[in-house]
Amino acid sequence: MKSKLLITALISCSLVMAQDPIFDPAMAISSIGVVDSPAEEGVEKIIDGDTATKFLDFELSDGIGFTVDTGGISSFATSMEVTTANDFPERDAMNFEILGSNDGASFVSITSGNIPCIIERF
């Protein structure tokens, strides 16, 4: 049985918290919706664990969504960390929704909310 996590974010601010990561850069990640990214700033940068890299999507009309195949491993998140990039604060995420699935086809909303804006980059 596959476990996947779908995360969507709408563009414009950020939040920083800490816990042990539930994602591993080796996990399969795929984007949801239309994505227009420079080659070096693709969707795989979302969970690479490197705050010096970033995912950039110039197609903002459908938000930013992605799924992560956890390889059948169930995880429980207690916090979420969003790192701002080095350039345009107006591209930072402002809202989020996390959905979970046991089969990779039917997703259930787990939580959603606002991401408070912070001034400092990274």
mmCIF file of C-alpha atoms in Angstrom:
data_model
loop_
_atom_site.group_PDB
_atom_site.id
_atom_site.type_symbol
_atom_site.label_atom_id
_atom_site.label_comp_id
_atom_site.label_asym_id
_atom_site.label_seq_id
_atom_site.Cartn_x
_atom_site.Cartn_y
_atom_site.Cartn_z
ATOM 1 C CA MET A 1 0.000 0.000 0.000
ATOM 2 C CA LYS A 2 1.394 3.388 -0.960
ATOM 3 C CA SER A 3 1.211 6.337 1.378
ATOM 4 C CA LYS A 4 1.356 9.758 -0.192
ATOM 5 C CA LEU A 5 1.122 13.239 1.147
ATOM 6 C CA LEU A 6 -0.270 16.080 -0.903
ATOM 7 C CA ILE A 7 0.728 19.571 0.126
ATOM 8 C CA THR A 8 -0.579 22.717 -1.455
ATOM 9 C CA ALA A 9 0.599 26.226 -0.806
ATOM 10 C CA LEU A 10 -0.599 29.544 -2.097
ATOM 11 C CA ILE A 11 2.086 32.140 -2.731
ATOM 12 C CA SER A 12 3.283 34.926 -0.416
ATOM 13 C CA CYS A 13 4.992 34.460 3.107
ATOM 14 C CA SER A 14 6.659 31.988 5.605
ATOM 15 C CA LEU A 15 7.086 30.145 8.947
ATOM 16 C CA VAL A 16 9.933 28.377 10.717
ATOM 17 C CA MET A 17 9.552 25.534 13.272
ATOM 18 C CA ALA A 18 11.563 22.378 13.939
ATOM 19 C CA GLN A 19 11.162 18.596 14.199
ATOM 20 C CA ASP A 20 12.949 15.626 12.685
ATOM 21 C CA PRO A 21 12.126 15.590 8.956
ATOM 22 C CA ILE A 22 9.531 13.078 7.779
ATOM 23 C CA PHE A 23 10.630 13.492 4.160
ATOM 24 C CA ASP A 24 13.817 12.174 2.641
ATOM 25 C CA PRO A 25 15.258 13.701 -0.554
ATOM 26 C CA ALA A 26 15.289 10.185 -2.053
ATOM 27 C CA MET A 27 11.472 9.953 -1.823
ATOM 28 C CA ALA A 28 9.532 10.322 -5.067
ATOM 29 C CA ILE A 29 8.038 13.800 -5.363
ATOM 30 C CA SER A 30 5.768 15.055 -8.117
ATOM 31 C CA SER A 31 4.102 18.376 -8.765
ATOM 32 C CA ILE A 32 0.377 18.997 -8.952
ATOM 33 C CA GLY A 33 -1.001 21.357 -11.571
ATOM 34 C CA VAL A 34 0.948 23.417 -14.050
ATOM 35 C CA VAL A 35 4.570 24.127 -13.085
ATOM 36 C CA ASP A 36 6.884 26.572 -14.849
ATOM 37 C CA SER A 37 10.274 26.301 -13.127
ATOM 38 C CA PRO A 38 13.867 26.971 -14.104
ATOM 39 C CA ALA A 39 15.717 23.623 -14.381
ATOM 40 C CA GLU A 40 17.799 24.224 -11.242
ATOM 41 C CA GLU A 41 14.722 25.193 -9.168
ATOM 42 C CA GLY A 42 12.417 22.206 -9.805
ATOM 43 C CA VAL A 43 9.866 20.573 -7.495
ATOM 44 C CA GLU A 44 12.452 18.135 -6.072
ATOM 45 C CA LYS A 45 14.040 21.111 -4.255
ATOM 46 C CA ILE A 46 11.011 21.307 -1.922
ATOM 47 C CA ILE A 47 12.196 18.404 0.243
ATOM 48 C CA ASP A 48 15.932 18.300 -0.467
ATOM 49 C CA GLY A 49 16.769 19.507 3.065
ATOM 50 C CA ASP A 50 19.034 22.256 1.753
ATOM 51 C CA THR A 51 18.011 25.809 2.690
ATOM 52 C CA ALA A 52 20.344 27.139 -0.025
ATOM 53 C CA THR A 53 18.132 25.674 -2.795
ATOM 54 C CA LYS A 54 14.569 26.561 -3.714
ATOM 55 C CA PHE A 55 11.548 25.521 -5.740
ATOM 56 C CA LEU A 56 10.282 28.287 -7.996
ATOM 57 C CA ASP A 57 7.028 28.128 -9.963
ATOM 58 C CA PHE A 58 6.209 31.070 -12.229
ATOM 59 C CA GLU A 59 2.710 29.609 -12.858
ATOM 60 C CA LEU A 60 0.946 31.008 -9.795
ATOM 61 C CA SER A 61 -2.674 30.695 -10.931
ATOM 62 C CA ASP A 62 -3.134 27.169 -9.507
ATOM 63 C CA GLY A 63 -1.045 27.502 -6.336
ATOM 64 C CA ILE A 64 1.814 25.128 -5.621
ATOM 65 C CA GLY A 65 0.941 21.512 -5.023
ATOM 66 C CA PHE A 66 3.044 18.386 -4.749
ATOM 67 C CA THR A 67 2.806 14.779 -3.616
ATOM 68 C CA VAL A 68 5.487 12.834 -1.811
ATOM 69 C CA ASP A 69 5.459 9.026 -1.994
ATOM 70 C CA THR A 70 6.618 7.949 1.463
ATOM 71 C CA GLY A 71 7.172 4.377 0.273
ATOM 72 C CA GLY A 72 4.464 2.934 2.493
ATOM 73 C CA ILE A 73 5.891 4.445 5.662
ATOM 74 C CA SER A 74 3.287 6.204 7.775
ATOM 75 C CA SER A 75 4.430 9.415 9.424
ATOM 76 C CA PHE A 76 3.012 11.835 11.955
ATOM 77 C CA ALA A 77 4.059 15.477 11.636
ATOM 78 C CA THR A 78 3.956 17.769 14.651
ATOM 79 C CA SER A 79 5.170 20.880 12.874
ATOM 80 C CA MET A 80 5.888 22.318 9.450
ATOM 81 C CA GLU A 81 8.916 24.296 8.356
ATOM 82 C CA VAL A 82 8.902 26.692 5.431
ATOM 83 C CA THR A 83 12.132 28.438 4.487
ATOM 84 C CA THR A 84 12.027 31.695 2.564
ATOM 85 C CA ALA A 85 14.200 32.165 -0.503
ATOM 86 C CA ASN A 86 16.801 34.820 -1.120
ATOM 87 C CA ASP A 87 14.835 37.068 -3.411
ATOM 88 C CA PHE A 88 11.175 38.068 -3.667
ATOM 89 C CA PRO A 89 9.055 38.006 -0.465
ATOM 90 C CA GLU A 90 5.881 38.202 -2.594
ATOM 91 C CA ARG A 91 6.631 34.633 -3.772
ATOM 92 C CA ASP A 92 6.610 33.200 -0.228
ATOM 93 C CA ALA A 93 3.737 30.903 0.700
ATOM 94 C CA MET A 94 0.919 32.527 2.729
ATOM 95 C CA ASN A 95 -1.447 29.558 3.178
ATOM 96 C CA PHE A 96 -1.143 25.782 3.255
ATOM 97 C CA GLU A 97 -3.245 22.632 3.219
ATOM 98 C CA ILE A 98 -1.915 19.158 3.992
ATOM 99 C CA LEU A 99 -3.789 16.110 2.737
ATOM 100 C CA GLY A 100 -3.012 12.449 3.368
ATOM 101 C CA SER A 101 -3.771 9.233 1.524
ATOM 102 C CA ASN A 102 -3.372 5.512 2.136
ATOM 103 C CA ASP A 103 -3.834 4.583 -1.521
ATOM 104 C CA GLY A 104 -2.413 7.543 -3.464
ATOM 105 C CA ALA A 105 -5.788 8.221 -5.090
ATOM 106 C CA SER A 106 -8.182 9.413 -2.373
ATOM 107 C CA PHE A 107 -6.893 12.280 -0.249
ATOM 108 C CA VAL A 108 -8.327 13.613 3.017
ATOM 109 C CA SER A 109 -7.594 17.083 4.365
ATOM 110 C CA ILE A 110 -5.542 16.831 7.556
ATOM 111 C CA THR A 111 -4.939 20.493 8.322
ATOM 112 C CA SER A 112 -4.753 23.909 6.718
ATOM 113 C CA GLY A 113 -3.943 27.418 7.797
ATOM 114 C CA ASN A 114 -2.067 30.643 7.308
ATOM 115 C CA ILE A 115 1.691 31.023 7.268
ATOM 116 C CA PRO A 116 2.696 34.252 9.013
ATOM 117 C CA CYS A 117 5.024 36.515 7.059
ATOM 118 C CA ILE A 118 8.538 37.007 8.376
ATOM 119 C CA ILE A 119 10.962 39.705 7.335
ATOM 120 C CA GLU A 120 14.294 37.852 7.353
ATOM 121 C CA ARG A 121 15.175 35.862 4.210
ATOM 122 C CA PHE A 122 16.173 32.157 4.508
#
